[in-house]
Structures are given as structure tokens and as C-alpha cells.
Amino acid sequence: LKNHHHSPTYGLVQKTLSTPKQTRLNRKKRINNLKNAFKYTGSLDEIDRVYVFDDVLTTGATGESIAKTLLNAGANDVYMITLCRSVSL
């Protein structure tokens, strides 16, 4: 994506905890599984908005955890952009 977009990209968040796979977890367990799993590692100087890209949205637990990390680090706005949405059949 960064090769086709003319905005700077930053590695602001890193997953620092090893967590079990979330495939069979419900939303509540996924949120608990990712609590404190991400660490802010970048610099938000002069950055007003942060866009986070993820491949699949299932319950939103990953995006929520990343957004909380970025907001606590000083981001004003965090937007989650996903390519696919999983559905239950």
C-alpha cells in the first residue's frame, strides 16, 4: 500500500505480547486476549490523524486495541480501514 499511496507511512504500533489465536474466540474473549498486546513505538509529532489498515474485520477487537494504544499515545483521531468483513453463516 505504501508503494501506491503518496502519504508517509509510519510503524507506530507493534504487537509485543504473544497471544493465542483468536479464530474460535468470541468478541469479549478477543478483547481480553488483546488487552495490552500492542505498544506504541513511533512518533506522533505533527500527526493529526492516523489510519490503520487491517486485512479482515471480524469483531473489531484488534482495531479497538490498536486505536486505544494510539489515542493513549496522543493521536487525535484513529480510523480503521479493512479490506474484508467476515460474516457468520
Tab-separated table of C-alpha atoms in Angstrom:
chain	number	residue	atom	x	y	z
A	1	LEU	CA	0.000	0.000	0.000
A	2	LYS	CA	2.754	2.441	0.854
A	3	ASN	CA	4.185	1.990	-2.649
A	4	HIS	CA	0.933	3.264	-4.221
A	5	HIS	CA	-0.030	5.975	-1.775
A	6	HIS	CA	1.607	9.389	-1.650
A	7	SER	CA	1.317	9.876	2.106
A	8	PRO	CA	4.006	8.913	4.582
A	9	THR	CA	3.680	5.609	6.407
A	10	TYR	CA	4.794	5.031	9.964
A	11	GLY	CA	5.236	1.980	12.141
A	12	LEU	CA	3.527	3.452	15.204
A	13	VAL	CA	2.342	0.273	16.889
A	14	GLN	CA	3.958	-3.086	17.484
A	15	LYS	CA	2.424	-6.235	18.934
A	16	THR	CA	4.575	-7.008	21.949
A	17	LEU	CA	2.653	-9.842	23.594
A	18	SER	CA	2.326	-13.303	22.159
A	19	THR	CA	-1.382	-14.117	22.245
A	20	PRO	CA	-3.346	-17.258	21.415
A	21	LYS	CA	-5.048	-17.397	18.015
A	22	GLN	CA	-8.413	-15.691	18.036
A	23	THR	CA	-10.152	-17.889	15.478
A	24	ARG	CA	-12.515	-19.562	17.931
A	25	LEU	CA	-12.864	-16.726	20.457
A	26	ASN	CA	-15.969	-14.575	20.833
A	27	ARG	CA	-15.747	-10.763	20.923
A	28	LYS	CA	-15.397	-10.498	24.715
A	29	LYS	CA	-12.592	-13.073	24.784
A	30	ARG	CA	-10.856	-11.450	21.803
A	31	ILE	CA	-10.846	-8.060	23.517
A	32	ASN	CA	-9.434	-9.612	26.694
A	33	ASN	CA	-6.901	-11.590	24.630
A	34	LEU	CA	-5.532	-8.383	23.069
A	35	LYS	CA	-5.571	-6.223	26.195
A	36	ASN	CA	-2.144	-4.551	26.439
A	37	ALA	CA	-0.877	-6.621	23.473
A	38	PHE	CA	0.198	-3.543	21.474
A	39	LYS	CA	2.845	-0.976	22.304
A	40	TYR	CA	3.268	2.491	20.865
A	41	THR	CA	6.667	2.634	19.146
A	42	GLY	CA	6.586	5.695	16.909
A	43	SER	CA	6.385	9.446	16.972
A	44	LEU	CA	3.091	11.305	16.633
A	45	ASP	CA	4.744	14.706	16.302
A	46	GLU	CA	2.761	16.733	13.760
A	47	ILE	CA	0.392	13.806	13.016
A	48	ASP	CA	-3.263	14.745	13.427
A	49	ARG	CA	-4.962	11.628	12.031
A	50	VAL	CA	-3.853	8.003	11.998
A	51	TYR	CA	-5.203	5.447	9.533
A	52	VAL	CA	-4.801	1.796	10.489
A	53	PHE	CA	-5.097	-0.822	7.752
A	54	ASP	CA	-6.095	-4.406	8.533
A	55	ASP	CA	-6.902	-7.282	6.228
A	56	VAL	CA	-10.041	-8.722	7.872
A	57	LEU	CA	-12.553	-7.299	10.347
A	58	THR	CA	-14.237	-9.952	12.463
A	59	THR	CA	-15.178	-8.444	15.828
A	60	GLY	CA	-13.103	-5.258	15.719
A	61	ALA	CA	-11.080	-6.290	18.779
A	62	THR	CA	-7.700	-5.794	17.076
A	63	GLY	CA	-8.631	-2.369	15.745
A	64	GLU	CA	-10.058	-1.328	19.097
A	65	SER	CA	-6.888	-2.351	20.926
A	66	ILE	CA	-4.649	-0.562	18.415
A	67	ALA	CA	-6.838	2.570	18.477
A	68	LYS	CA	-6.711	2.713	22.292
A	69	THR	CA	-2.924	2.413	22.164
A	70	LEU	CA	-2.638	5.268	19.642
A	71	LEU	CA	-5.148	7.521	21.421
A	72	ASN	CA	-3.330	6.999	24.734
A	73	ALA	CA	-0.099	7.980	22.946
A	74	GLY	CA	-1.634	11.277	21.834
A	75	ALA	CA	-3.320	10.673	18.478
A	76	ASN	CA	-6.314	12.960	17.896
A	77	ASP	CA	-8.202	10.656	15.527
A	78	VAL	CA	-7.746	7.000	14.591
A	79	TYR	CA	-9.518	5.483	11.574
A	80	MET	CA	-9.650	1.750	10.900
A	81	ILE	CA	-9.713	0.618	7.277
A	82	THR	CA	-10.233	-3.047	6.459
A	83	LEU	CA	-10.285	-4.933	3.187
A	84	CYS	CA	-12.785	-7.639	4.160
A	85	ARG	CA	-15.500	-8.252	6.724
A	86	SER	CA	-16.075	-11.777	7.997
A	87	VAL	CA	-19.654	-12.946	8.361
A	88	SER	CA	-21.243	-15.861	10.175
A	89	LEU	CA	-23.227	-18.237	8.009
